[in-house]
Tab-separated table of C-alpha atoms in Angstrom:
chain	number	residue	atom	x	y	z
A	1	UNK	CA	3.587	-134.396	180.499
A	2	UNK	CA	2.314	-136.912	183.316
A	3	UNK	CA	4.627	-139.947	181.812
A	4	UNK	CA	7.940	-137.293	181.713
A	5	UNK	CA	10.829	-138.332	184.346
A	6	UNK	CA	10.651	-135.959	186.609
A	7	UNK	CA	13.634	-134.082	187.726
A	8	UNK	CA	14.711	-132.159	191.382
A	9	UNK	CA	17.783	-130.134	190.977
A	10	UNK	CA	20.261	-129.677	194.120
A	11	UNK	CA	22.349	-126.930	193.372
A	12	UNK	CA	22.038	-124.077	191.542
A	13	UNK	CA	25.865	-122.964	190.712
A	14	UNK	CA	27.072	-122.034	187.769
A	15	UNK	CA	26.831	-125.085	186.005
A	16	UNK	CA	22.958	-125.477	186.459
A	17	UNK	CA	22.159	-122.957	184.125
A	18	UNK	CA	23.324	-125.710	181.128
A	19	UNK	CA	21.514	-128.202	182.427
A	20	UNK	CA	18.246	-126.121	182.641
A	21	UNK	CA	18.639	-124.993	179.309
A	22	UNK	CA	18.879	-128.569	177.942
A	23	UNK	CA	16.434	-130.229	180.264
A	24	UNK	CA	13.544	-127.076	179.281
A	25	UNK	CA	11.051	-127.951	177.223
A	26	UNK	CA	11.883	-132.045	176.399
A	27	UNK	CA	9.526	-134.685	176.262
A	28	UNK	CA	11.236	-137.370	178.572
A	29	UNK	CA	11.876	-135.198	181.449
A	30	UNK	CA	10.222	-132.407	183.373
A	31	UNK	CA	11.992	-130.371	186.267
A	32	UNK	CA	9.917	-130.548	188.976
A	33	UNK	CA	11.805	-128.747	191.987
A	34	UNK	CA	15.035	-127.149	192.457
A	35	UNK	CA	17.112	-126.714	196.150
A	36	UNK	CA	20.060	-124.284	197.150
A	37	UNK	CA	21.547	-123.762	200.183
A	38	UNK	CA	20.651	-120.336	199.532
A	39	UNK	CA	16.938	-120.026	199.416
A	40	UNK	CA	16.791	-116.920	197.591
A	41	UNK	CA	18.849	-118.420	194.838
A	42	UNK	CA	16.320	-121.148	194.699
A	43	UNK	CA	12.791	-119.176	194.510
A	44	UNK	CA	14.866	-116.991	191.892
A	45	UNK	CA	15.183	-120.130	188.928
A	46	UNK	CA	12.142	-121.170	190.360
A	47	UNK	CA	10.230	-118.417	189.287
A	48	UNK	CA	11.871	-118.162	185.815
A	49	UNK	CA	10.220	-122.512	184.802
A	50	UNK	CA	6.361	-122.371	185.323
A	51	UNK	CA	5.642	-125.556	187.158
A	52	UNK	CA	9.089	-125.808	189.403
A	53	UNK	CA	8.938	-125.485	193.174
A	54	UNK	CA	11.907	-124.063	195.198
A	55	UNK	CA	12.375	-126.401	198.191
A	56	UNK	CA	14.931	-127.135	200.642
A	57	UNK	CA	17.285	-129.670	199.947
A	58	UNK	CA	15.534	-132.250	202.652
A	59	UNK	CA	12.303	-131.253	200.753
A	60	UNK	CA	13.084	-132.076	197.434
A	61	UNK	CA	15.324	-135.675	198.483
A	62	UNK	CA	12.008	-137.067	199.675
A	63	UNK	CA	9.200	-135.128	197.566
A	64	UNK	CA	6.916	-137.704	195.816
A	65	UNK	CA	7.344	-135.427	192.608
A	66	UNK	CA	10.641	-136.657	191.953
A	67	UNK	CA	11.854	-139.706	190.244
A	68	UNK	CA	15.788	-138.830	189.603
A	69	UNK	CA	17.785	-136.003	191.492
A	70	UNK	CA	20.249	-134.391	189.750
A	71	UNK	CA	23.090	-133.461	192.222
A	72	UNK	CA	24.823	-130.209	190.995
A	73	UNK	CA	26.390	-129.561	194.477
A	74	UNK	CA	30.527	-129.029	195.065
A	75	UNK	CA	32.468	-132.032	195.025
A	76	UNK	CA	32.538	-132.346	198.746
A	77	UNK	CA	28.699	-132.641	199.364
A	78	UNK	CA	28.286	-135.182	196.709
A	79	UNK	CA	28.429	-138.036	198.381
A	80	UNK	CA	26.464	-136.855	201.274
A	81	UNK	CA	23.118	-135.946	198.471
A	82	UNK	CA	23.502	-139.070	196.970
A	83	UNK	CA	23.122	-141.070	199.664
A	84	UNK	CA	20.122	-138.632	200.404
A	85	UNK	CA	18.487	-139.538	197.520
A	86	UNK	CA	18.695	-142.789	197.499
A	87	UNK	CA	17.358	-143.086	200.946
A	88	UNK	CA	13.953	-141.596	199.658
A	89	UNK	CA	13.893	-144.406	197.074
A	90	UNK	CA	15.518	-141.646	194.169
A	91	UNK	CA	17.459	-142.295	191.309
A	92	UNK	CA	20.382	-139.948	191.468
A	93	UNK	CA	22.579	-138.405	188.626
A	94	UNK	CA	25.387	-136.137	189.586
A	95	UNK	CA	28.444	-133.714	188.307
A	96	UNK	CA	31.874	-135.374	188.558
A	97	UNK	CA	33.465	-136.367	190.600
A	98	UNK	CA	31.107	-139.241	191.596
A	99	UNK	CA	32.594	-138.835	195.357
A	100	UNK	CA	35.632	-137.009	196.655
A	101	UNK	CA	36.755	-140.412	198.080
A	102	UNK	CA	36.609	-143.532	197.044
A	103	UNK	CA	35.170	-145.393	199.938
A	104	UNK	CA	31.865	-142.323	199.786
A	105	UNK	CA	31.444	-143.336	196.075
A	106	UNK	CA	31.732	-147.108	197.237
A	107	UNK	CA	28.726	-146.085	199.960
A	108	UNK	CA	26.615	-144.546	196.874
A	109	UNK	CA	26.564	-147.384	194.752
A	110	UNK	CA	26.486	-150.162	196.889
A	111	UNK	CA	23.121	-148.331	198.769
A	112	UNK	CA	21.769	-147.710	194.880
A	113	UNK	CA	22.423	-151.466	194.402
A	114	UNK	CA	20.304	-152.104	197.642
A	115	UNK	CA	17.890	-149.609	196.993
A	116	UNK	CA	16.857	-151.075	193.443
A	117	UNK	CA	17.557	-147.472	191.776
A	118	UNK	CA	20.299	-146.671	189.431
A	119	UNK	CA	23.151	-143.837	189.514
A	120	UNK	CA	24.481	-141.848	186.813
A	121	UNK	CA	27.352	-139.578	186.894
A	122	UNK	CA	29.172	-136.757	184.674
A	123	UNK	CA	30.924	-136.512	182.655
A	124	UNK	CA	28.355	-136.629	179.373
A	125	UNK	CA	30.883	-134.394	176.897
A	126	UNK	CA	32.118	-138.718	176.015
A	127	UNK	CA	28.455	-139.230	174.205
A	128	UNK	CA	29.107	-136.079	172.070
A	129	UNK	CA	30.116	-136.545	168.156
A	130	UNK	CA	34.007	-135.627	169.315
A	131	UNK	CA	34.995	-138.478	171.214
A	132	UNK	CA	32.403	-141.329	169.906
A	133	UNK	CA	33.494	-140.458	166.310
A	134	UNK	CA	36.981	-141.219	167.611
A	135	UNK	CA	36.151	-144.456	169.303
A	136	UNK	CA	34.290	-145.965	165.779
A	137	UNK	CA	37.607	-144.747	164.137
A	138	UNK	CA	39.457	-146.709	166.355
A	139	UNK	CA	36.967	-149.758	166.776
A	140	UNK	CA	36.646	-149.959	163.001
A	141	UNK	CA	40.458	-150.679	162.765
A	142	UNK	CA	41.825	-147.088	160.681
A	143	UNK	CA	44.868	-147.567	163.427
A	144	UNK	CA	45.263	-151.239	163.294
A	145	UNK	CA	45.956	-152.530	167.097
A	146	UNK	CA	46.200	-149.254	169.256
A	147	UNK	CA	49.200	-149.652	171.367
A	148	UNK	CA	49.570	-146.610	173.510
A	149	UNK	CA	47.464	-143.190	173.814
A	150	UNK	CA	48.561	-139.907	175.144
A	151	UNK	CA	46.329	-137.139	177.405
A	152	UNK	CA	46.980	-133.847	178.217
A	153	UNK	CA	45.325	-131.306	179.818
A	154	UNK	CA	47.435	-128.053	181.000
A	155	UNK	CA	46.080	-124.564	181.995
A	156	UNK	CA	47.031	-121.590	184.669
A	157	UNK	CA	43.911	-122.753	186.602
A	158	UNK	CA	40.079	-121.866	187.283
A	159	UNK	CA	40.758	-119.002	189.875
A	160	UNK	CA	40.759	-117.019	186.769
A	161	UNK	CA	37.332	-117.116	185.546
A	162	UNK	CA	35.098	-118.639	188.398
A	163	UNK	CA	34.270	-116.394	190.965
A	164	UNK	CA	34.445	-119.012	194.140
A	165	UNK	CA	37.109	-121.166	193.331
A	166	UNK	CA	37.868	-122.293	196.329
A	167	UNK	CA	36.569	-125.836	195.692
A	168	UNK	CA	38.922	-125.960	193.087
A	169	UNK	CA	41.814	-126.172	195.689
A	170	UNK	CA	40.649	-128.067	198.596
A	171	UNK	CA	39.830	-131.751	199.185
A	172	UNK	CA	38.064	-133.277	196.128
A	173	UNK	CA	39.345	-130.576	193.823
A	174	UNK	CA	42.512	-130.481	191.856
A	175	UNK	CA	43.428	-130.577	188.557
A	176	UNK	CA	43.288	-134.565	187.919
A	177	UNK	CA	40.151	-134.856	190.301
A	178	UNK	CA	38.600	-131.599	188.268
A	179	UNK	CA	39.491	-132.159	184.708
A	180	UNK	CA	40.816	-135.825	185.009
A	181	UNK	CA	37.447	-137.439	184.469
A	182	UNK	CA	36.964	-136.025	180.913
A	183	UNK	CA	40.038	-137.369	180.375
A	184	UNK	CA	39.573	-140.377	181.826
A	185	UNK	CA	36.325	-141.910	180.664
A	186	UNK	CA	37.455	-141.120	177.066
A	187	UNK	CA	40.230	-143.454	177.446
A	188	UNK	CA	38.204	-146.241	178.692
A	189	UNK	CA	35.636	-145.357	175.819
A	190	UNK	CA	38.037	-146.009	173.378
A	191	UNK	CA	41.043	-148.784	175.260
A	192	UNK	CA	38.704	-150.370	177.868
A	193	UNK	CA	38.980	-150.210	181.817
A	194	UNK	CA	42.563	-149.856	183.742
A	195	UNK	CA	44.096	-152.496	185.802
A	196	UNK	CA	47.498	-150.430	187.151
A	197	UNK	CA	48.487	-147.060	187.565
A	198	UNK	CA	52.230	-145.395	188.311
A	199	UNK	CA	51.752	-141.855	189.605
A	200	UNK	CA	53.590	-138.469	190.013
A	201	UNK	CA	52.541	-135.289	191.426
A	202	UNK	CA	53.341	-131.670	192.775
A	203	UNK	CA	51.693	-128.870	194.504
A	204	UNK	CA	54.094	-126.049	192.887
A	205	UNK	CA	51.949	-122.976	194.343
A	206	UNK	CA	50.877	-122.397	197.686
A	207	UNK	CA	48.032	-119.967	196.828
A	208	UNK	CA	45.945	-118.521	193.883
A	209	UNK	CA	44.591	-114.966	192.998
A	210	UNK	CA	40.998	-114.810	192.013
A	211	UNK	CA	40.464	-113.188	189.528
A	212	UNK	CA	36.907	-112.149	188.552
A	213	UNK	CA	34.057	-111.208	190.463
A	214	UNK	CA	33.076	-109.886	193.678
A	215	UNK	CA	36.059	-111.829	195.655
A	216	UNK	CA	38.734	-110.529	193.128
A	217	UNK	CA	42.415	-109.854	194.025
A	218	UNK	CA	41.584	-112.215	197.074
A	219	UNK	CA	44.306	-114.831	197.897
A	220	UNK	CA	42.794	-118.152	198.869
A	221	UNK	CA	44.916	-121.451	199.537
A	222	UNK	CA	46.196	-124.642	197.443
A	223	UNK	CA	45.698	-127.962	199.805
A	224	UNK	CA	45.405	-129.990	197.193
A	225	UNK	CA	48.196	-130.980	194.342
A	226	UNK	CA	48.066	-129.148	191.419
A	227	UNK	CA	50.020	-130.839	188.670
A	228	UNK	CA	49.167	-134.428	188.338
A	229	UNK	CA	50.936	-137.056	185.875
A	230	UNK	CA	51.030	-140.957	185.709
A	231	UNK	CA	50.816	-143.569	183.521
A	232	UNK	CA	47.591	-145.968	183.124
A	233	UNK	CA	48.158	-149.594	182.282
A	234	UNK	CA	44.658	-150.650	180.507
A	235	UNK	CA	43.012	-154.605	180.829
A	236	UNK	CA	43.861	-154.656	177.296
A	237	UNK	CA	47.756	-154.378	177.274
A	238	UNK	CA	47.724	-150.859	176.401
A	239	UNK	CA	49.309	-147.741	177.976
A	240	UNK	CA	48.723	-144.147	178.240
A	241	UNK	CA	50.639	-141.440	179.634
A	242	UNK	CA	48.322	-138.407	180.892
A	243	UNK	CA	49.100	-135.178	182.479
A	244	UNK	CA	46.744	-133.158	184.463
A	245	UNK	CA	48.363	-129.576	185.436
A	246	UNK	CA	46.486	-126.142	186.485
A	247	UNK	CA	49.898	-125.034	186.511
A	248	UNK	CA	51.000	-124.218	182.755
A	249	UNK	CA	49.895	-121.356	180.683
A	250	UNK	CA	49.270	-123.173	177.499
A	251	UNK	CA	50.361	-126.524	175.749
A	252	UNK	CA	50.403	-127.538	171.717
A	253	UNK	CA	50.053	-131.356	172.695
A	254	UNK	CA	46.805	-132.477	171.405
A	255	UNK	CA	43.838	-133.879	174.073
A	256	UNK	CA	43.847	-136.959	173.187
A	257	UNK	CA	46.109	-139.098	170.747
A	258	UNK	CA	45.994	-142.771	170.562
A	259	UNK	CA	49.036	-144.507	168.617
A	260	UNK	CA	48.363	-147.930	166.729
A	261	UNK	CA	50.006	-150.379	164.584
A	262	UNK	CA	48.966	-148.927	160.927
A	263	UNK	CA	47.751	-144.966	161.986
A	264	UNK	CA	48.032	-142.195	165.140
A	265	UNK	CA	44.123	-140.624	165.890
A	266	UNK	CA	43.846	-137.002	167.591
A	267	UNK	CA	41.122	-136.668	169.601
A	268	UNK	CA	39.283	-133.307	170.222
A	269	UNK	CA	39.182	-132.043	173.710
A	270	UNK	CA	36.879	-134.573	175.863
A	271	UNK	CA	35.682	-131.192	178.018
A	272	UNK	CA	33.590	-131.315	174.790
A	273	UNK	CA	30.831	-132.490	173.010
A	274	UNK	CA	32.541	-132.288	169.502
A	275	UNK	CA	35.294	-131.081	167.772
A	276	UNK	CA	37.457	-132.604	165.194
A	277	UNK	CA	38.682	-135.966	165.082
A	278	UNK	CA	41.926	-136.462	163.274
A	279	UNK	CA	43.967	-139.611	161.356
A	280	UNK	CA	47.166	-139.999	160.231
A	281	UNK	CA	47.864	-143.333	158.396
A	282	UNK	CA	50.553	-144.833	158.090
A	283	UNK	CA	52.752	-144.042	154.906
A	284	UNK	CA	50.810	-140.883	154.207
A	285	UNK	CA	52.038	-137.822	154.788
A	286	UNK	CA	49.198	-135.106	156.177
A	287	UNK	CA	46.121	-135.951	158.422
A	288	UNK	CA	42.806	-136.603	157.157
A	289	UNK	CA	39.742	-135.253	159.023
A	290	UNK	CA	37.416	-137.882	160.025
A	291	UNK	CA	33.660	-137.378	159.507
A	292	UNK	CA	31.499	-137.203	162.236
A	293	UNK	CA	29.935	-141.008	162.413
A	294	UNK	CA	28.414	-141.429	165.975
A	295	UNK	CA	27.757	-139.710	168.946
A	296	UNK	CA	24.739	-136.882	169.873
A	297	UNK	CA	25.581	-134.089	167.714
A	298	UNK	CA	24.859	-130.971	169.095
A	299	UNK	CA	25.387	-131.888	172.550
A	300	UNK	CA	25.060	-130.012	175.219
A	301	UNK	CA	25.263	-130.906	179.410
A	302	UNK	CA	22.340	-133.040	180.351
A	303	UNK	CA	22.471	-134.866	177.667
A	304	UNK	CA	23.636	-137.708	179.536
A	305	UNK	CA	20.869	-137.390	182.020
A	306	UNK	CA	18.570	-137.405	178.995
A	307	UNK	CA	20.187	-140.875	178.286
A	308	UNK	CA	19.866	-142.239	181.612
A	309	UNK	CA	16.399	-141.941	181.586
A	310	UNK	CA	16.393	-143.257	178.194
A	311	UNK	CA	15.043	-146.652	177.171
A	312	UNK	CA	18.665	-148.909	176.786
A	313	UNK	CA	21.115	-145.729	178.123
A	314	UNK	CA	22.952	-144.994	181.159
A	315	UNK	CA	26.119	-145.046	179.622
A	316	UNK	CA	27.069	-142.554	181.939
A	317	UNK	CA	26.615	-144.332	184.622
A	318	UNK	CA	27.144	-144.528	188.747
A	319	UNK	CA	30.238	-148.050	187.880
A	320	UNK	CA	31.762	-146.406	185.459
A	321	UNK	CA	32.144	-143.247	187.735
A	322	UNK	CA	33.446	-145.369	190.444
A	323	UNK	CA	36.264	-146.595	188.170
A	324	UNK	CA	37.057	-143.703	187.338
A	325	UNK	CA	37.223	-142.252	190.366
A	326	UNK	CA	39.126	-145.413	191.214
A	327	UNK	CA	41.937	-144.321	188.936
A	328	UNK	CA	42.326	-141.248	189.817
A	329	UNK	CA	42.416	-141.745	193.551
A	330	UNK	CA	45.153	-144.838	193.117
A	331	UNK	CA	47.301	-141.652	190.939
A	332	UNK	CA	47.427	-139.929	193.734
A	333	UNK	CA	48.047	-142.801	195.976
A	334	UNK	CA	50.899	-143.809	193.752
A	335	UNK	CA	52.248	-140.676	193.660
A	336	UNK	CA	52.382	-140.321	197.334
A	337	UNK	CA	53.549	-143.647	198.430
A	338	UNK	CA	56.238	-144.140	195.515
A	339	UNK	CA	54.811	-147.449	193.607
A	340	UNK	CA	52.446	-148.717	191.431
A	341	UNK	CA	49.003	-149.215	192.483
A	342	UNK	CA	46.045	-151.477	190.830
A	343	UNK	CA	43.005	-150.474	191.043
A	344	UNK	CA	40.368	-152.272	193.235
A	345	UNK	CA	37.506	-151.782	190.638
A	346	UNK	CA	36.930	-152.595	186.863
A	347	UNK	CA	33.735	-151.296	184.271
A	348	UNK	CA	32.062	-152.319	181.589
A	349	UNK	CA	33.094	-150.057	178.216
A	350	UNK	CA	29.341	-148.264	177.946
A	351	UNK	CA	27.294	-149.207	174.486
A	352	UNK	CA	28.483	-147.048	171.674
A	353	UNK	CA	26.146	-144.207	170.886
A	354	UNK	CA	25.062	-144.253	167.207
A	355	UNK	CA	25.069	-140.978	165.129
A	356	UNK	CA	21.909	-138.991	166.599
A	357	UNK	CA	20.541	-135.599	164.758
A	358	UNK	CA	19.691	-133.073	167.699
A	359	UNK	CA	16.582	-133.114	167.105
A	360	UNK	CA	15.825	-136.394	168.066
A	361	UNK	CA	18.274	-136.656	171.257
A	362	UNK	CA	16.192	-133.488	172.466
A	363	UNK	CA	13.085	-134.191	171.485
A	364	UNK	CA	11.308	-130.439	171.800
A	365	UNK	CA	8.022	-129.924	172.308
A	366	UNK	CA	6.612	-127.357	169.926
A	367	UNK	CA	4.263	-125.312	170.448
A	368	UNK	CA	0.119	-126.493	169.697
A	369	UNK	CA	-1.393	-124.494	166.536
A	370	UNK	CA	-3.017	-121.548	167.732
């Protein structure tokens, strides 16, 4: 256990629970501390992974027991923890968004490039067998040149399952901000970085009902837009049309589709790790299911921490984020001033991820012969 990357968790919402569960018990990392706001929350996890100390958040940024924070906090304090981190000389992987504007996520990478330590960033669900099976479809030629690409992600909204929602709604939240970087980092997995984007957007209610949970019935407000569409014009020539909307009830358009010369591929839903991928050539008649040919299978969240740490990873990584993020901010931009917009940034398309069994990706300990 004394050469395991060791982990300090800030933030202990709903989301940390997957991460624990995928981060307990590997070889390659250990969880060495864990930080809420709320201290009880903290000494509560703590006392459920032998080993883990609950500390404050100033604690754990500058503990010598940590070698990589993982930054589970709401969108708007993301920035702020990074920057944390890497002032203590941390490495720093974090839920998506990478910032909530671009200039913060600017800050975080240009003091990581300063610092000498790296960044990672959500999303992971990209490295699952879903989308990378899709992007060696599409790399291996079975739709000749891809042309265009379609992505679509529609739903009433998270006010109906999360019991705080509020982030959802305010600055840094938002159904493109939210969702969009699932979306997003697909498409540059499989058509390369974006050079242009022509945006359109709405805010179409002014408040939402939560509905689960202590808080339920309670009205909170939308300061944020909640439908979102645009179209991105890739380095590569290609286009895509995407719609981001916590607005609809429910939608038949698949994910992901991308359209080229010789055959149309449907991609499974980036917000996961797999799923099937599906090709229609051209002159046949039905789809074919493609077999699952790369990607962690299995996957679960973390897993793209597990590969940052990783000899030869960080795919997901802090530049990749910031275009991204990039992107999504020029949308909005667009959409607001009434033009196109291109982007300021450009990233490297991460290595493909070859076909790994779960076992190997997580690596479990088992347990020494009694």
């Amino acid at each position: 256990m004394g050469d395991a990357h060791r982990i300090g968790v800030v933030g202990l919402g709903v989301i940390s629970r997957a991460y624990l569960d995928t981060l307990a018990g590997r070889f390659a990392v250990r969880v060495t501390a864990v930080a809420d706001l709320d201290a009880s929350r903290s000494a509560a996890v703590a006392a459920e992974l032998p080993g883990v100390r609950a500390l404050t958040v100033e604690e754990l940024l500058s503990s010598p027991d940590v070698d990589t924070v993982l930054n589970l906090t709401t969108p708007s304090a993301h920035a702020e923890i990074a920057l944390g981190a890497i002032r203590h000389g941390k490495n720093v992987y974090g839920e998506k968004p990478l910032a909530v504007t671009l200039a913060d996520a600017h800050a975080v990478v240009d003091a990581a490039a300063q610092a000498g330590v790296d960044v990672g960033c959500a999303p992971d669900t990209v490295l699952g067998t879903g989308v990378q099976t899709a992007r060696a479809a599409v790399e291996a030629g079975s739709i000749g040149r891809p042309l265009f690409a379609s992505a679509v992600m529609v739903t009433p909204g998270h006010e109906r399952w999360h019991p705080h929602p509020d982030f959802y709604y305010t600055e840094g939240g938002g159904p493109l901000l939210d969702m969009g970087p699932y979306y997003l980092t697909s498409l540059i997995h499989l058509l390369g970085p974006v050079r242009a984007v022509i945006g359109a957007a709405g805010r179409l209610r002014t408040e939402r009902v939560i509905g689960s949970g202590p808080r339920a019935g309670e009205r909170i407000p939308v300061e944020v837009d909640s439908h979102v569409s645009g179209v991105l014009e890739h380095v590569n020539g290609t286009l895509t049309t995407i719609t981001t909307s916590f607005d609809g009830v429910a939608t038949t358009a698949a994910p992901i589709e991308v359209h080229g010369e010789t055959g149309t591929l449907s991609v499974p839903d980036p917000n996961r790790f797999d799923g099937e991928v599906r090709l229609h050539p051209l002159g046949d008649t039905h789809w074919r299911t493609v077999p699952a040919s790369a990607g962690y299978e299995d996957g679960a969240r973390g897993v793209g921490l597990l590969d940052f740490v990783a000899p030869g990873g960080r795919r997901a990584n802090g530049r990749l984020a910031l275009h991204v993020l990039d992107t999504m901010t020029a949308l909005l931009r667009s959409s607001a001033e009434g033009r196109r917009i291109e982007l300021t940034t450009s990233a490297r398309v991460p290595a493909p991820v070859p076909l790994t069994p779960a076992q190997t990706w997580r690596g479990e300990a088992t347990p020494s012969p009694a």
